[in-house]
XYZ file of C-alpha atoms in Angstrom:
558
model
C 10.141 37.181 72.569
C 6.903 38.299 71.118
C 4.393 35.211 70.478
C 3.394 35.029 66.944
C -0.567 34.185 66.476
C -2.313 31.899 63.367
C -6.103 32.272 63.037
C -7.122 28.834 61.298
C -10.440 29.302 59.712
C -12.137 26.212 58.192
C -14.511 26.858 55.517
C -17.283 24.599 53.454
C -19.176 25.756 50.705
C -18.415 29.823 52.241
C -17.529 31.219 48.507
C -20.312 34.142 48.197
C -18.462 35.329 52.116
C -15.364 33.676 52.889
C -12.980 36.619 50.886
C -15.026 39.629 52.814
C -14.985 37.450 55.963
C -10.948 36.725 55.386
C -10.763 40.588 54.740
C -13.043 41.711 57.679
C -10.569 39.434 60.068
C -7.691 40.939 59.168
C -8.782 44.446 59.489
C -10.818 44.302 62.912
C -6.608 42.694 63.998
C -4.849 45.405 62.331
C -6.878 48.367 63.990
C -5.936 46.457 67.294
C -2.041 46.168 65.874
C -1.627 42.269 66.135
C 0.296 40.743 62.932
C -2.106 37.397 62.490
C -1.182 34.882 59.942
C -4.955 34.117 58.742
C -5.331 29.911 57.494
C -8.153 29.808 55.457
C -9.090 26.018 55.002
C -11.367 24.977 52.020
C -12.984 21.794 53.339
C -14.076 20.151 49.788
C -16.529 22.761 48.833
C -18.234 22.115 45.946
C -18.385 26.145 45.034
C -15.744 28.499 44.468
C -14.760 28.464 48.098
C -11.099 27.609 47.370
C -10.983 30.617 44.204
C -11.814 32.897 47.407
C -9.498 31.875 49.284
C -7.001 31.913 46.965
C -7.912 35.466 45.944
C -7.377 36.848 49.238
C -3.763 34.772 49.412
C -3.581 36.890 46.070
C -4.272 40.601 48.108
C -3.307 39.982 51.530
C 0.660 39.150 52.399
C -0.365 37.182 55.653
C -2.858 34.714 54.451
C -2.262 31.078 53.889
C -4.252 29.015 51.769
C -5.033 24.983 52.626
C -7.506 22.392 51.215
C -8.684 19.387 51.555
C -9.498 16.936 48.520
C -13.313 16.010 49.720
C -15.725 17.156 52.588
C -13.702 15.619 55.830
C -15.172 17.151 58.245
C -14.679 20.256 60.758
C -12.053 18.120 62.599
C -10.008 17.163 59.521
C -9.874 20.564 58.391
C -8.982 22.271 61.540
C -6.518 19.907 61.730
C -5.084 20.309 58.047
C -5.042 24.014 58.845
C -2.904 23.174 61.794
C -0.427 21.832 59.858
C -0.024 25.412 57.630
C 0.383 27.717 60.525
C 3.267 28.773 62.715
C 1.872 30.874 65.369
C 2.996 29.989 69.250
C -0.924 31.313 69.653
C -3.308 29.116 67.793
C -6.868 30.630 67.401
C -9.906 28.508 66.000
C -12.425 30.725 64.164
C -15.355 29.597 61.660
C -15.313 31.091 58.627
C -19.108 32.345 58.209
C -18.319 35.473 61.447
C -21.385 34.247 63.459
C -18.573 35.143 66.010
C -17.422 38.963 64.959
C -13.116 38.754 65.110
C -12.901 41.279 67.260
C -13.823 38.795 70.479
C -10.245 37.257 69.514
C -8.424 40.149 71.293
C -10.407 38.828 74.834
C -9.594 35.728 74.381
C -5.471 36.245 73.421
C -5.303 38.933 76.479
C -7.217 36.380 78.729
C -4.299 33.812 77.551
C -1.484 35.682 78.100
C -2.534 37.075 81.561
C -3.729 33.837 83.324
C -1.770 30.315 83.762
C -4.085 28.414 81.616
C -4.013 26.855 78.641
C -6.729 27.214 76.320
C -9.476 29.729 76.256
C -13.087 29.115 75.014
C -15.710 31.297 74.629
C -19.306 29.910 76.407
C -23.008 30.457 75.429
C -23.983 29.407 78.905
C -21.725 32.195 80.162
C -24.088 34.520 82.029
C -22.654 37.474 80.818
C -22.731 36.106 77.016
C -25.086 37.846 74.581
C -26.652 35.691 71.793
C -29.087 36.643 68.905
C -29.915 32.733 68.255
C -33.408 30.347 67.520
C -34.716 28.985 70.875
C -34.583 26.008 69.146
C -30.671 26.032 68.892
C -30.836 27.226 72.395
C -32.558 24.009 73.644
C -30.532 21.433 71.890
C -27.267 23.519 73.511
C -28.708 22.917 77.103
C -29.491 19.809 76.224
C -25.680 19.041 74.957
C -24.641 20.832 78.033
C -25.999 18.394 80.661
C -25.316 15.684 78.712
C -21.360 16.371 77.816
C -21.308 17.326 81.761
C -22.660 14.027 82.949
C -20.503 12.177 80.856
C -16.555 14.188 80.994
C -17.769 16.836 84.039
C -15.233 18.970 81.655
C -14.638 22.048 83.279
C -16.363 24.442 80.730
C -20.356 24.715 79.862
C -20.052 25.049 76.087
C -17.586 22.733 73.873
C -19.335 23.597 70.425
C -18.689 27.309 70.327
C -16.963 27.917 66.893
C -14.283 30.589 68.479
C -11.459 28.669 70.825
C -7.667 29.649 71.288
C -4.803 27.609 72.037
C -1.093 27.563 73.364
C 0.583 25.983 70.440
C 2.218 23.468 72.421
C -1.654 21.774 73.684
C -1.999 21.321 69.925
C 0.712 19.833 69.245
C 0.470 17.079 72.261
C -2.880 16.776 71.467
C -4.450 17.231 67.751
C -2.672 13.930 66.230
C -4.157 11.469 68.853
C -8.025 12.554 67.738
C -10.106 10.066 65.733
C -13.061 11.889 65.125
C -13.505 13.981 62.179
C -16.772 15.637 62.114
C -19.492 15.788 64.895
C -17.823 15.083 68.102
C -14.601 16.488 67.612
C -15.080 20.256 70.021
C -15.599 17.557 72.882
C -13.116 15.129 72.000
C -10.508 17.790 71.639
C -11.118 19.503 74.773
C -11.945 16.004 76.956
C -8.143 14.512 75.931
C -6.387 17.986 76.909
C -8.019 17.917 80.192
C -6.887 14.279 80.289
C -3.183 15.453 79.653
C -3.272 18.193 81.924
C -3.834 21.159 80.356
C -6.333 24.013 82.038
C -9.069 25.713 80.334
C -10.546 29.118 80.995
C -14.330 29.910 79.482
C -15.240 33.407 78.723
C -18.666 35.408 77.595
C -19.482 35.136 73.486
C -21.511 37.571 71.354
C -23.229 35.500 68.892
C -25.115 36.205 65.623
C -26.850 33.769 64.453
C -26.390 34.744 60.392
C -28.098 31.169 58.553
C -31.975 31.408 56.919
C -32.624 28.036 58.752
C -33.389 28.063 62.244
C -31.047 25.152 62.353
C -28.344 26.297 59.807
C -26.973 23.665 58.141
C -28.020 20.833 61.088
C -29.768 18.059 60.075
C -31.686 15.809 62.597
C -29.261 13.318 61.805
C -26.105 15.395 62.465
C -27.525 15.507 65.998
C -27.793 12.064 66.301
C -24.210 11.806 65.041
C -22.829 13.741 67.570
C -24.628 12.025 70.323
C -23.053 8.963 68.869
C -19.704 10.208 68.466
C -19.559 11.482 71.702
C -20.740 8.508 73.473
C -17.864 6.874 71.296
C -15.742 9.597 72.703
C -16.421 8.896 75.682
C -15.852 4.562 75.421
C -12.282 5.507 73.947
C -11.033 8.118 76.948
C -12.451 5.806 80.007
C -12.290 2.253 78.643
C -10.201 1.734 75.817
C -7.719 4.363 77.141
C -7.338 5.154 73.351
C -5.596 8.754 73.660
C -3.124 7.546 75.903
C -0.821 5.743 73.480
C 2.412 7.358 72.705
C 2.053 8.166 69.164
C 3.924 10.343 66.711
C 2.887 13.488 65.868
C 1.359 13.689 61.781
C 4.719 15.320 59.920
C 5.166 16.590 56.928
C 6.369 14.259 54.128
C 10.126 15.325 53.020
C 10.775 12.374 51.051
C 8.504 10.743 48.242
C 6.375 7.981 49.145
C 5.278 5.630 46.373
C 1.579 4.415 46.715
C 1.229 0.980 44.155
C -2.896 0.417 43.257
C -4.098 -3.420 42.824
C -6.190 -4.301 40.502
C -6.685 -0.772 38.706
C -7.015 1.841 36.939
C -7.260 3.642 40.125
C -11.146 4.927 40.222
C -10.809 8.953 40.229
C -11.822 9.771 43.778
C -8.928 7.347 44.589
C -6.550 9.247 43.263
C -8.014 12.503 44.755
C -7.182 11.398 48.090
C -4.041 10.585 47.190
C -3.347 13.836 45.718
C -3.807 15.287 49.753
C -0.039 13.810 50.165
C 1.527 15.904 47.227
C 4.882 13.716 48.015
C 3.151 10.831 47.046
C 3.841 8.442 43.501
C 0.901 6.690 42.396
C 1.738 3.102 40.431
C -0.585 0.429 39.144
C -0.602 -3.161 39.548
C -2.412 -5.028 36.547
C -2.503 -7.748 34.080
C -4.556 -5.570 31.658
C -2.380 -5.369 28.984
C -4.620 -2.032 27.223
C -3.888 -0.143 30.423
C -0.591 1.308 29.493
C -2.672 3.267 26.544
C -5.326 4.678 28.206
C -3.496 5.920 31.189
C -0.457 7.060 29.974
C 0.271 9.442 32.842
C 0.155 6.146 35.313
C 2.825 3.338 35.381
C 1.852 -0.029 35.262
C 3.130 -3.086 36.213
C 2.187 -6.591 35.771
C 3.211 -7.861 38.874
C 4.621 -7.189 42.300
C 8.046 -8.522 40.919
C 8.445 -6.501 38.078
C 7.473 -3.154 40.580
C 10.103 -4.103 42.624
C 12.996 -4.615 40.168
C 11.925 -1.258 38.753
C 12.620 0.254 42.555
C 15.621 -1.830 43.221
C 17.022 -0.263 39.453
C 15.896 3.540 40.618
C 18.780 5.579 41.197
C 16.536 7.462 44.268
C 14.384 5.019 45.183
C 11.326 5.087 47.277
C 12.164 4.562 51.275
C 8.064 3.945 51.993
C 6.064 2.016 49.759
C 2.429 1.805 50.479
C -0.194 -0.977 48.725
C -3.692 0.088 48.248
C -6.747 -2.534 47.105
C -8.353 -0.297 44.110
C -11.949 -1.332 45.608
C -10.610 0.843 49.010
C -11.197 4.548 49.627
C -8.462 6.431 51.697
C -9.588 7.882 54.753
C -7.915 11.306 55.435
C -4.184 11.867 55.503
C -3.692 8.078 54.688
C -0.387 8.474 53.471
C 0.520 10.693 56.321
C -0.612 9.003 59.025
C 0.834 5.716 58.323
C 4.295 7.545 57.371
C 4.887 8.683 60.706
C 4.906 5.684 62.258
C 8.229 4.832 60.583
C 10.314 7.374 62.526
C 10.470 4.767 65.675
C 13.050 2.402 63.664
C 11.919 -0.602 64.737
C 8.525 -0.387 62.455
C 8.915 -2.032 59.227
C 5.387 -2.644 58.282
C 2.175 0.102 58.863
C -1.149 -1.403 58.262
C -4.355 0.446 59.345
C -8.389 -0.807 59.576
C -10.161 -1.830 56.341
C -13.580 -0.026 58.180
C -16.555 -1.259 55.786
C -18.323 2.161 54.636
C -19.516 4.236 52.055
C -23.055 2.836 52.213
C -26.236 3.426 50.159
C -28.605 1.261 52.021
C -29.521 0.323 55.356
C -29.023 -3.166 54.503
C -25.193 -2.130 53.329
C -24.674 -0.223 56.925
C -25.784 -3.382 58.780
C -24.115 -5.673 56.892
C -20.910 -3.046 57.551
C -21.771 -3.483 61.310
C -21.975 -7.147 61.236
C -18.945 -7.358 59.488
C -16.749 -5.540 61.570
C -18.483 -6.411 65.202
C -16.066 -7.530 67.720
C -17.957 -11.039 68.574
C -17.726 -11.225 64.415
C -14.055 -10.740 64.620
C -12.933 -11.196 67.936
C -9.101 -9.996 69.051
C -9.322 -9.433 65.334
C -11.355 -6.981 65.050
C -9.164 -3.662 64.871
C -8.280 -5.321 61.238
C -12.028 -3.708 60.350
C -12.383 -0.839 63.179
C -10.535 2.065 64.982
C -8.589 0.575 67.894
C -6.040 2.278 69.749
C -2.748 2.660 67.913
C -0.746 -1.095 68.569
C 1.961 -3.438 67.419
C -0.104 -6.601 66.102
C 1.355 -9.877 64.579
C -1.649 -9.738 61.388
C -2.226 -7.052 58.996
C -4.373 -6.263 56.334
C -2.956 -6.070 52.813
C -5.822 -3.872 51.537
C -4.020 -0.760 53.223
C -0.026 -1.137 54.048
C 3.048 0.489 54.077
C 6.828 -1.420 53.975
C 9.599 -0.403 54.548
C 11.289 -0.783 50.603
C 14.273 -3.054 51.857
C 11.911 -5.621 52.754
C 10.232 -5.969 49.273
C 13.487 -6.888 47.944
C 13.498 -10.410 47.025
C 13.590 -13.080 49.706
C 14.161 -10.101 52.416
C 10.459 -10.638 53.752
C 11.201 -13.886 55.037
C 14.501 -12.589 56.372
C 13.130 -10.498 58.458
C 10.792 -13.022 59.979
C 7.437 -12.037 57.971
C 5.124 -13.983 55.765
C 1.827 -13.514 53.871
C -0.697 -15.214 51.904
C -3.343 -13.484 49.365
C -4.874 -11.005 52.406
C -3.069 -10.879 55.110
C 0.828 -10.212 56.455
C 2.090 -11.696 59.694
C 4.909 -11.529 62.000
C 6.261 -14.916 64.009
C 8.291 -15.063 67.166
C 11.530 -14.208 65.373
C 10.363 -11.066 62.999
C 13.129 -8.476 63.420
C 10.781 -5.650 62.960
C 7.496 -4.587 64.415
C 3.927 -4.664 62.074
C 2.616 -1.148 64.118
C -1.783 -0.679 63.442
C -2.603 2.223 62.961
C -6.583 3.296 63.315
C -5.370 6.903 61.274
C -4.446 4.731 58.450
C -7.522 3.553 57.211
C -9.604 3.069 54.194
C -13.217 2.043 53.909
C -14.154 -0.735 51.479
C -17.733 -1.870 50.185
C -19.763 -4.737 52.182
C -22.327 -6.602 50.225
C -25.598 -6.096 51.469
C -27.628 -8.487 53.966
C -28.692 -11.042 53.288
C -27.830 -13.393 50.865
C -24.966 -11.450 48.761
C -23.312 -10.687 52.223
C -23.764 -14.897 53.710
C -21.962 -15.457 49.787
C -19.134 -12.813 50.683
C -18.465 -14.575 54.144
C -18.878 -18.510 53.144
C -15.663 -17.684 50.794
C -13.687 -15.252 53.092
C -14.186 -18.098 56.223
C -13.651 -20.767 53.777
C -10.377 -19.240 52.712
C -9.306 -18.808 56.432
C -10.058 -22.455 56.805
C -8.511 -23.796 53.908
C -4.966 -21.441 54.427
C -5.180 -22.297 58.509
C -1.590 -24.122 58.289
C -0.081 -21.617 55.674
C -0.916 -18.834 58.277
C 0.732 -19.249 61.283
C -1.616 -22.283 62.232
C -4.026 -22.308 65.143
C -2.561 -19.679 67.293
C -3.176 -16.738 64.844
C -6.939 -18.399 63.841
C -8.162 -18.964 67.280
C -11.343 -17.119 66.726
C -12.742 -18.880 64.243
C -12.102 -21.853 65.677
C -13.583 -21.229 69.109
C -16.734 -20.009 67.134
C -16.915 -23.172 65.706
C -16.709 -25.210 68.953
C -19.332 -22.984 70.474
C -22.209 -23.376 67.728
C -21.046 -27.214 67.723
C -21.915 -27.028 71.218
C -24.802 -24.771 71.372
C -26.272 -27.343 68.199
C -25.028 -30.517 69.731
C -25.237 -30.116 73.288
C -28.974 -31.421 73.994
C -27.573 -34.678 73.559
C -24.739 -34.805 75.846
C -25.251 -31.646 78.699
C -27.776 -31.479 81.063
C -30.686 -29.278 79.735
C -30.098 -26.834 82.669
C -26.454 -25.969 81.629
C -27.622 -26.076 77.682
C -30.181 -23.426 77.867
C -27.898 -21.283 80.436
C -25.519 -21.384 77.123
C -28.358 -20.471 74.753
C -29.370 -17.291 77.475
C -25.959 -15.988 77.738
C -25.242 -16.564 73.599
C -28.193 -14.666 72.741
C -28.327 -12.159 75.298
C -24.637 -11.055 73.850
C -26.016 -10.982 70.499
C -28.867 -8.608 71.946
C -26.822 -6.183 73.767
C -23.978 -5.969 70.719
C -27.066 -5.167 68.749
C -28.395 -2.579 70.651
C -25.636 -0.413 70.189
C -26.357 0.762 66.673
C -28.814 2.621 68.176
C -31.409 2.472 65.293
C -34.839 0.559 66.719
C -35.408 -0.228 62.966
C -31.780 -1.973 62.430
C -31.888 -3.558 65.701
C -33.022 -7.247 64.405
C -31.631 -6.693 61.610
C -27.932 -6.336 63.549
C -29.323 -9.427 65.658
C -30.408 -11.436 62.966
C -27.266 -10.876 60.729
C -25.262 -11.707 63.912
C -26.528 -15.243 64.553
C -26.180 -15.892 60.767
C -23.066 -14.756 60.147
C -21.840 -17.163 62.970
C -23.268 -19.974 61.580
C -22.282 -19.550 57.976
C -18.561 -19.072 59.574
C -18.782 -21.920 61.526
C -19.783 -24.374 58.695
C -17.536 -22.668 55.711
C -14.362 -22.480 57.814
C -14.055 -26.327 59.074
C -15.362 -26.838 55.459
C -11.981 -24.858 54.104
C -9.855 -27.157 56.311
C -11.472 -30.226 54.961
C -10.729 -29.463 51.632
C -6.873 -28.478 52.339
C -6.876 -31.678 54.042
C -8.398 -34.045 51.204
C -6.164 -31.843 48.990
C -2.717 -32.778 50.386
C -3.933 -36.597 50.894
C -5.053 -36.733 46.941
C -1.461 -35.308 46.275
C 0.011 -38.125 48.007
C-alpha cells in the first residue's frame, strides 16, 4: 500500500511569503511525482498570514488550512497541524524555505530505505552546506555540546527546521510534550529516543533568508531555551514525566459546555475557547444588566439554576468544564482535559492554575514564590506542570465533571466534596479526580511585596479557618508542618541546645538559597530568597490564625 505523506508547515507573521512558499512546495513535489497534502499552520499572526493561507486552500486541492487563536509557540502549532493531516509520512518544514523543499525527497527516500524512524537533517553534518552568520554558527556549536552533554541524543543538530517522521512516532509521542516554544526540537526528539524509536541525521543546504544576523532571536529566546531544556531535561531523568500512560489529544465529537465565573468573559478568554469549536460558552453571574449587553452569552445566576437548565436539555452536555473569568486558557484547554475522560473511571479533570502573564519582575517573582514547591509542598502541581496523576485535591479555577455528578446531591454520592476553591476526593469516592499539567490556565499574582503578603494572609487564613470542612489534617499537612517548623526555628533558643538550633537555621536557609537559585536571574535571586522566607512566615501566622477564629466561632455559637 502506497504511504501517503503530510508536509505540516507552521507559520508566524509569514503573509508577504507564506502563499509563494505554499506554492513553491507543492511544485518542487509534483516535478518529483509525490501527492503531498501541504498543512499550513497560522500560529496567531498578527498580519494576513491566515488570508494566505487560506488563499492557497482556495487554488490548490491538497492544502489544508489550521490556526491557532494567539502566538503558542512552534511546538503548539506543529502540534495543531498534526492534528489536520493524514499522511503515514509526517514531514516538519518551516514556512519561510530557509530549507529549499526539494531536500524532502532525501529525507522520505532515506526513510523508506533504512529501519529507522525519523530522519533529521544536521548543520554539523560534514557534508552539509550552509550560507549562515558566524554568529548563528557559534550559538549552534554551542547548543550542540551542550544538548550532547545533557541527552548524548544520537544526532548533532535538534533545531534544524526540516525533520520527517513515521506517523506512528508522532502519534506515541507528540501528546506527552509540555513545552511549547523554545525547547520543544529537543524535547521531541529526547522522549522518542526514550521510547525506542531510531533516528537517522542527514546533510542540510541552508539559506539563511532574515535581514538580522539573528532573525527573529532575541537574547532572551536563548536564554529560554537553555531554560527549557534544562527543564527538559529534570522531567525525562527525574520526574520521569513522559513516561505516564496518557491519552492521546482527540478530536472533540460531542459538545463540551465551558460555564465562566464571575464574567462577562474578558475577550481573549473567549478566543481561546474558540480553539475547541465544539465548545458552549455560559456565564455565571449575579449581574443582573448582563443578559443585555451580551445577548449572544447565557447567563445564569447560580450554579443551581445552570444545572436545572442541563438536567431540562433534551441533548445535554456529557463534559462540563468551570473556568475562573480572572484565568487565561493555556492551549487546547478544552482538549486536553477532554481526553482524559475516555478511561471511565475519571469523573473529575482539573489541571495547574500556573501564575503568569506578568508585566513586572516583581509579578514573575511573586509567580515563582507562589508556586515553589517548599511554598506548596506535595501541593504544588495545583500551581505547576507535574506529571499527569490521580490526586485527591483539585483546583476549581480550571475543571471538568463529568455532568451526572452536578446533578443535585450526586457529588456527595459519589464520594466528593468542595468548599469555595478546592474539590476533593475521600477514601470512598467512586471515581478518580485525574491532574492534568495540559489542562492549565495561568492566573495573575499580585506583585511582591506587600499586595502579594495581603493575597497570601487571606488565602492561608482561609485554609486555616476551612481545615475541618476540608478533609481535616491529612489533606492540610503542609501548612501545618510549616507552622511547626518556624515555631521551632523562632522558639527553639529556649528549649534546644544552640548546636542543634543553628544546624536548623543552616539547613532552612540553605534550602531557601538553592530553590532560589534556580530562577536563574542574579538580579531576582534575593528577591526569590527574600519572598521565600516571608511568605513562610506570613503563612505560618495567618493559617493557625484561620483556625483560631473557626474555633472561637463554633464556641460563640454554642
Amino acid at each position: 500500500m502506497e504511504q501517503t505523506i503530510s508536509i505540516i508547515m507552521p507559520a508566524y507573521n509569514e503573509g508577504a511569503c507564506i502563499f509563494e512558499n505554499i506554492s513553491m512546495t507543492r511544485k518542487v513535489l509534483g516535478e518529483a511525482g509525490i501527492e503531498a497534502e501541504i498543512v499550513a499552520v497560522d500560529d496567531g499572526s498578527s498580519d494576513n498570514t491566515i488570508d494566505e493561507i487560506k488563499r492557497a486552500v482556495a487554488t490548490y486541492g491538497n492544502v489544508v488550512a489550521a490556526s491557532n487563536p494567539y502566538n503558542m509557540g512552534k511546538g503548539m502549532a506543529l502540534r495543531s497541524g498534526f492534528e489536520h493531516s493524514k499522511g503515514d509520512i509526517i514531514v516538519f518544514l518551516d514556512a519561510d524555505l530557509d530549507l529549499h523543499p526539494s531536500q524532502i525527497l532525501n529525507l522520505i527516500e532515506v526513510l523508506n530505505t533504512t529501519p529507522c524512524d525519523i530522519v533529521v537533517t544536521s548543520k554539523h553534518h560534514p557534508e552539509s552546506k550552509l550560507d549562515y552568520p558566524w554568529s548563528r554558527k557559534a550559538a549552534s556549536w554551542m547548543y550542540y555540546f551542550f544538548i550532547k552533554t545533557l541527552f548524548n541524543l544520537p544526532v548533532r543538530d535538534t533545531q534544524t527546521g526540516l525533520k520527517v517522521f513515521r506517523r506512528k512516532v508522532l502519534d506515541d509521542v507528540l501528546h506527552r510534550l509540555l513545552v511549547k516554544k523554545f525547547a520543544y526540537d529537543v524535547e521531541l526528539l529526547a522522549t522518542a529516543v526514550r521510547f525506542g524509536y531510531s533516528i537517522v541525521e542527514v546533510p542540510v543546504i541552508l539559506e539563511f533568508k532574515r535581514d538580522l544576523k539573528w532573525g527573529r532571536i532575541r537574547f532572551e529566546d536563548i536564554l529560554n531555551l537553555f531554560i527549557d531544556t534544562l527543564a527538559v531535561l529534570y522531567r525525562l531523568r527525574i520526574m520521569r514525566y513522559y513516561d505516564k500512560n496518557r491519552h492521546p489529544q482527540i478530536r472533540i465529537v460531542k459538545p463540551v459546555l465551558v460555564a465562566v465565573r464571575g464574567c462577562p468573559p474578558p475577550a481573549e478568554v473567549m478566543k481561546r475557547i474558540s480553539l475547541d469549536t465544539n465548545t458552549r460558552i455560559v456565564c455565571i453571574s449575579d449581574d443582573d444588566t448582563l443578559d443585555d449587553k451580551h445577548t449572544n452569552i447565557q447567563f445564569f445566576r447560580n450554579d443551581e439554576s445552570l444545572v436545572t437548565w442541563i438536567t431540562d436539555m433534551a441533548d445535554s452536555p456529557e463534559i462540563i468544564g468551570f473556568l475562573c473569568h480572572d484565568c487565561l486558557p493555556v492551549g487546547s484547554w478544552v482538549k486536553n482535559a477532554v481526553r482524559n475522560f475516555e478511561d471511565p473511571e475519571v469523573c473529575i479533570v482539573c489541571g495547574p492554575v500556573i501564575p503568569g502573564d506578568y508585566s513586572s519582575r516583581l509579578e514573575h517573582i511573586a509567580g515563582l514564590v507562589f508556586s515553589s514547591i517548599i511554598t506548596r509542598g506535595k501541593e504544588a502541581y495545583l500551581y505547576g506542570y507535574r506529571p499527569v496523576q490521580d490526586v485527591v485535591k483539585g483546583s476549581l479555577d480550571s475543571v471538568f465533571f463529568r455532568a451526572e455528578l452536578l446533578r443535585e446531591g450526586s457529588l456527595k454520592d459519589y464520594g466528593f466534596r468542595q468548599d469555595e476553591r478546592f474539590i476533593y476526593s475521600g477514601a470512598l469516592s467512586r471515581g478518580k479526580i485525574r491532574y492534568d499539567p495540559d489542562a492549565a490556565v495561568m492566573k495573575k499574582v499580585p506583585p511582591l511585596f506587600l499586595p502579594y503578603f495581603r493575597f497570601i494572609a487571606r488565602e492561608s487564613f482561609s485554609d486555616g479557618y476551612d481545615l475541618i470542612q476540608s478533609y481535616g489534617i491529612r489533606k492540610n499537612i503542609w501548612p501545618i508542618a510549616l507552622t511547626l517548623v518556624w515555631l521551632i526555628l523562632i522558639t527553639g533558643w529556649v528549649v534546644l541546645p544552640i548546636g542543634i538550633y543553628k544546624t536548623l537555621w543552616v539547613i532552612y536557609l540553605s534550602v531557601v538559597l538553592i530553590t532560589s537559585l534556580s530562577c536563574l536571574d542574579p538580579i531576582s535571586v534575593p528577591l526569590f530568597f527574600t519572598g521565600i522566607i516571608c511568605n513562610h512566615i506570613v503563612r505560618a501566622i495567618a493559617f493557625p490564625a484561620g483556625i483560631l477564629s473557626r474555633l472561637i466561632g463554633k464556641m460563640k455559637r454554642k
